[in-house]
JSON list of C-alpha atoms in Angstrom, two decimals:
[
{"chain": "A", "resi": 21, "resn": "UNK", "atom": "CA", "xyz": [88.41, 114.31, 109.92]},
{"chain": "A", "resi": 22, "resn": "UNK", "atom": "CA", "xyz": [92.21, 113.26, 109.39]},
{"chain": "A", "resi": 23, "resn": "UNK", "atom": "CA", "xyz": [92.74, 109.29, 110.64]},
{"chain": "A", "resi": 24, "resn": "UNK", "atom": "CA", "xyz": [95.93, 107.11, 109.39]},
{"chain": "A", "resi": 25, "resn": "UNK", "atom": "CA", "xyz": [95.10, 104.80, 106.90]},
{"chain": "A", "resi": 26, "resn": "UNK", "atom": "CA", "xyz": [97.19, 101.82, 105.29]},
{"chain": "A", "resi": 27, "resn": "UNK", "atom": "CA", "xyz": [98.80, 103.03, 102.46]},
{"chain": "A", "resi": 28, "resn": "UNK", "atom": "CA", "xyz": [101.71, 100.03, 101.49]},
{"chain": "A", "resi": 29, "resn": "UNK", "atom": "CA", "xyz": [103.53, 96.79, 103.18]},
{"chain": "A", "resi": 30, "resn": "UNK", "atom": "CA", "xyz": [106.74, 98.19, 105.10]},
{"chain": "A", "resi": 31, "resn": "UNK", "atom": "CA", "xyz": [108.98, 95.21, 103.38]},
{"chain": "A", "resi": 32, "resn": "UNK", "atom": "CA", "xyz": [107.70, 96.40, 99.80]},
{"chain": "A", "resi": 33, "resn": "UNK", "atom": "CA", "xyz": [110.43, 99.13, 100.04]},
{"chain": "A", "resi": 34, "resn": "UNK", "atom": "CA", "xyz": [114.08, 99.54, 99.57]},
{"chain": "A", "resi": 35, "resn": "UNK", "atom": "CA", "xyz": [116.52, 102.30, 100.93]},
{"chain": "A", "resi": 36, "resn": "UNK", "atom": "CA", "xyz": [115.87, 104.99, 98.39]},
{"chain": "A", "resi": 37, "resn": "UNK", "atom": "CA", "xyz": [112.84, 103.98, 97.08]},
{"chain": "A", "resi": 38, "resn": "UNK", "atom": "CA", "xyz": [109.86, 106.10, 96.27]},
{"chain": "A", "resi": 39, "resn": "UNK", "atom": "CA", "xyz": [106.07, 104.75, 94.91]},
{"chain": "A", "resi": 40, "resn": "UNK", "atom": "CA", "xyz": [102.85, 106.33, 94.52]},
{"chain": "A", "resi": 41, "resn": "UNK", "atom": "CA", "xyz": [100.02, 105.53, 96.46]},
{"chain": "A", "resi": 42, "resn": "UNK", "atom": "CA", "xyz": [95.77, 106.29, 95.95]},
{"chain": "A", "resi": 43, "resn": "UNK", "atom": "CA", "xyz": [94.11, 107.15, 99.19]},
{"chain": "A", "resi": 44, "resn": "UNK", "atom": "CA", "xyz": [91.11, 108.60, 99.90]},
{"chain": "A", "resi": 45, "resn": "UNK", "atom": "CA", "xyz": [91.46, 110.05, 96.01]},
{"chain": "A", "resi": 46, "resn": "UNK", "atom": "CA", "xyz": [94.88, 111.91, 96.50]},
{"chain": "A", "resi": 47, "resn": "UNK", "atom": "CA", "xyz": [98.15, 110.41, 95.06]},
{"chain": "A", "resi": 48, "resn": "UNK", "atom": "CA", "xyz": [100.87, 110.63, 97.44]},
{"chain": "A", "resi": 49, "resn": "UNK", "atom": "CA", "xyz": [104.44, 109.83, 97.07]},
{"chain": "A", "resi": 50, "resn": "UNK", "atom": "CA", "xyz": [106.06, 107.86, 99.74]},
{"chain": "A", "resi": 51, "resn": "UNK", "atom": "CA", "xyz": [109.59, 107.11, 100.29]},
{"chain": "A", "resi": 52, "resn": "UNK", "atom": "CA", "xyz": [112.22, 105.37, 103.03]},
{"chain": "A", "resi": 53, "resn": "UNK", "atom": "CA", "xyz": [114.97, 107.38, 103.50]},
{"chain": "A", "resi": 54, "resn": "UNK", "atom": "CA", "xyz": [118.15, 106.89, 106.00]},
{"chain": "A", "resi": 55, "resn": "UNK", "atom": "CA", "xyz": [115.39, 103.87, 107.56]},
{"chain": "A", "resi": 56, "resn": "UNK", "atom": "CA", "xyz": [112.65, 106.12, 107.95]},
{"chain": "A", "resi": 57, "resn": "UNK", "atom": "CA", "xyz": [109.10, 106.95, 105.93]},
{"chain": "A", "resi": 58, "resn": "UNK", "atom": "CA", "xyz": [107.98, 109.72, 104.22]},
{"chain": "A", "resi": 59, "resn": "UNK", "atom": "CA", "xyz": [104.82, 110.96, 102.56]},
{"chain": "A", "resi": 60, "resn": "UNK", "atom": "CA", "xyz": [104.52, 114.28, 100.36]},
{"chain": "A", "resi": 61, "resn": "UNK", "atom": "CA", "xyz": [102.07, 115.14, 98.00]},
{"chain": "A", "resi": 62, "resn": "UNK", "atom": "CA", "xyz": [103.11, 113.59, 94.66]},
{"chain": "A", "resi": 63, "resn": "UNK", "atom": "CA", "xyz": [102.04, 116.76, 92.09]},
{"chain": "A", "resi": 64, "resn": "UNK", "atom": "CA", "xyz": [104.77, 118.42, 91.14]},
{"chain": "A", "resi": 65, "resn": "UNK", "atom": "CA", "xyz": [104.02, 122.54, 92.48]},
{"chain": "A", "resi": 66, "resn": "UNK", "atom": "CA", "xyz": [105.53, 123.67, 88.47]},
{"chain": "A", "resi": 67, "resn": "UNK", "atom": "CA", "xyz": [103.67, 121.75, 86.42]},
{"chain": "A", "resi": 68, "resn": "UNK", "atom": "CA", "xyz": [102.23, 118.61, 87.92]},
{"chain": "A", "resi": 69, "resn": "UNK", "atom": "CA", "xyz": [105.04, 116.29, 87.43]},
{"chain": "A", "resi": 70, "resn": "UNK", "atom": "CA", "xyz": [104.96, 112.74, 89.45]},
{"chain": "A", "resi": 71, "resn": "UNK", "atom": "CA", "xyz": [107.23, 113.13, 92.07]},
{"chain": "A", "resi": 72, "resn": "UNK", "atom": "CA", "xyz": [106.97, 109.68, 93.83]},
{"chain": "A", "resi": 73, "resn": "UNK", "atom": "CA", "xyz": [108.70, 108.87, 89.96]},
{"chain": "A", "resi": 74, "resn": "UNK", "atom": "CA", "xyz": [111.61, 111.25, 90.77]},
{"chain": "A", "resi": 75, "resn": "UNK", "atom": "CA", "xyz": [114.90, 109.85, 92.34]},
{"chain": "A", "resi": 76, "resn": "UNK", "atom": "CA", "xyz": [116.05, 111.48, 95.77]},
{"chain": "A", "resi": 77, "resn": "UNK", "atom": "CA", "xyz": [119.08, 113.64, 96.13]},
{"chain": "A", "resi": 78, "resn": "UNK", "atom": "CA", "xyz": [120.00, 113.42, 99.59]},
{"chain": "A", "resi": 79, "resn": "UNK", "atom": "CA", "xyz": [116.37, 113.96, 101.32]},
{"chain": "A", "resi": 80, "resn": "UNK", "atom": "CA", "xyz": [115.44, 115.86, 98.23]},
{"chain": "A", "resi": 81, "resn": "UNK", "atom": "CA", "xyz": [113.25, 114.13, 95.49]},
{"chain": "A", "resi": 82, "resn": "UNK", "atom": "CA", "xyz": [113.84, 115.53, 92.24]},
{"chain": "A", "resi": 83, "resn": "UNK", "atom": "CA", "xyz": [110.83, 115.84, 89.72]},
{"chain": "A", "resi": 84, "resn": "UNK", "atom": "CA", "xyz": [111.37, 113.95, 86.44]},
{"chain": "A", "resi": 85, "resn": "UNK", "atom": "CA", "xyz": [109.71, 116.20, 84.21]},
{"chain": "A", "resi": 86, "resn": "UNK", "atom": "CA", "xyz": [112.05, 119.24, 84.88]},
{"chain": "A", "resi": 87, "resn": "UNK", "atom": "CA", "xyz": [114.36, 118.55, 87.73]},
{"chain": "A", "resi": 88, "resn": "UNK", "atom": "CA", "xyz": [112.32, 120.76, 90.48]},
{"chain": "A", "resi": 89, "resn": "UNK", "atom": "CA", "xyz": [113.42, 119.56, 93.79]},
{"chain": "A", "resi": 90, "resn": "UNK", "atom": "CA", "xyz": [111.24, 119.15, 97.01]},
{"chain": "A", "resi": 91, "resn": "UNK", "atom": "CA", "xyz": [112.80, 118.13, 100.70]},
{"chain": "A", "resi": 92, "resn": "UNK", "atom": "CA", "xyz": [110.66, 114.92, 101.33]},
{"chain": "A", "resi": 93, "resn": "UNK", "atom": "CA", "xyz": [110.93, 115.56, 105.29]},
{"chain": "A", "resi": 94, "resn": "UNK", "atom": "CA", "xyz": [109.67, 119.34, 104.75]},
{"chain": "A", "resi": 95, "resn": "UNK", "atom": "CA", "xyz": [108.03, 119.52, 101.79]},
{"chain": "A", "resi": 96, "resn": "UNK", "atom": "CA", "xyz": [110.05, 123.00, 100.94]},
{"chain": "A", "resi": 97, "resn": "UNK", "atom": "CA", "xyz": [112.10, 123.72, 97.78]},
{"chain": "A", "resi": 98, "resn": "UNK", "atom": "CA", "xyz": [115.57, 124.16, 98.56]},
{"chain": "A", "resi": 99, "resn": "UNK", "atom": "CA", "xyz": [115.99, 126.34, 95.46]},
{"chain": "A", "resi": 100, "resn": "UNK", "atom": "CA", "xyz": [112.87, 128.74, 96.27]},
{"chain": "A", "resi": 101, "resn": "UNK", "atom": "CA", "xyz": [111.58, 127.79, 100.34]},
{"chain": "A", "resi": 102, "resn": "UNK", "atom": "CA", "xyz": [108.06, 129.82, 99.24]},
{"chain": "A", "resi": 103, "resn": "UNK", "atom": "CA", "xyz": [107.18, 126.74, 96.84]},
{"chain": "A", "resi": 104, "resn": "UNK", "atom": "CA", "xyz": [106.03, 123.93, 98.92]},
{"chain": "A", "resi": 105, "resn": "UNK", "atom": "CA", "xyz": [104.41, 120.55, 98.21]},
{"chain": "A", "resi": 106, "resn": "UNK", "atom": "CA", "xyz": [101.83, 119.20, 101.32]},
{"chain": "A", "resi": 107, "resn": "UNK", "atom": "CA", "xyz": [103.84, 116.78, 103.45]},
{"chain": "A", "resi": 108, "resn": "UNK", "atom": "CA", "xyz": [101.82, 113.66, 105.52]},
{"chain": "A", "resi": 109, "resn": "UNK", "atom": "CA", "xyz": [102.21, 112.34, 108.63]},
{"chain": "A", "resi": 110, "resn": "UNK", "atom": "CA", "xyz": [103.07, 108.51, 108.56]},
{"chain": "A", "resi": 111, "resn": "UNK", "atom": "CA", "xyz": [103.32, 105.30, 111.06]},
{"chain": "A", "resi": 112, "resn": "UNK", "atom": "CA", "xyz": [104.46, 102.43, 111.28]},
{"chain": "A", "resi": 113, "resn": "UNK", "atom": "CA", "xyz": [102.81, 99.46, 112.92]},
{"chain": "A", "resi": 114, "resn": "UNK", "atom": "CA", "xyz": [103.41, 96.25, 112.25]},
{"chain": "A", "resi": 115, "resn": "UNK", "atom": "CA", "xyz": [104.54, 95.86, 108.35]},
{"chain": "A", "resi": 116, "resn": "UNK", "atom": "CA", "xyz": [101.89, 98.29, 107.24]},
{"chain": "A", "resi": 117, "resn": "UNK", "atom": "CA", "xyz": [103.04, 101.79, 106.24]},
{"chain": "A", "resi": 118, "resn": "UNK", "atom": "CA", "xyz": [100.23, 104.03, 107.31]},
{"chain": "A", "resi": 119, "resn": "UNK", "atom": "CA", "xyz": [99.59, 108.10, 106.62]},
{"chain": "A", "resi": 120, "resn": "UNK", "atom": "CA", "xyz": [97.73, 110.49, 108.05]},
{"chain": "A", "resi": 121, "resn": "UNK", "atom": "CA", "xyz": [94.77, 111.88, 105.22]}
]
């Protein structure tokens, strides 16, 4: 069963910013974007690459290891929309960042 659990502190972040975070034994990236969170799986779909380590172009993250690009709101590749990393549900309450796993 799916519940929302506490994944970071809301005023850890900065506009732009991405981090990796360990729940329930998955690593998801999470990012604030235009004010708003977002949580996507953080293994690369071409080889595994970290993508909460990537920098965001627009509301795409970029992987570091060889520049594949995911939309953090989506989860789709611009470049080919059948490639698609698992996307999370998050909340907000209080300071806590919380997602849906």
């Amino acid at each position: 069963m799916r519940e929302f659990v506490t994944a970071a502190m809301k005023n850890d972040f900065k506009e732009g910013q991405g981090k990796v975070v360990e729940i329930k034994g998955k690593k998801i990236a999470l990012f604030l974007h235009e004010g708003k969170f977002y949580a996507i799986d953080n293994a690369c779909k071409h080889m595994g690459g970290p993508l909460g380590e990537g920098e965001l172009e627009n509301e795409n993250i970029v992987c570091p290891w060889h520049g594949w690009k995911f939309s953090i709101k989506t989860g789709v590749s611009p470049v080919n929309p059948t490639v698609k990393v698992e996307i999370y549900n998050v909340k907000i309450e209080d300071n806590e960042i919380k997602i849906e796993v």
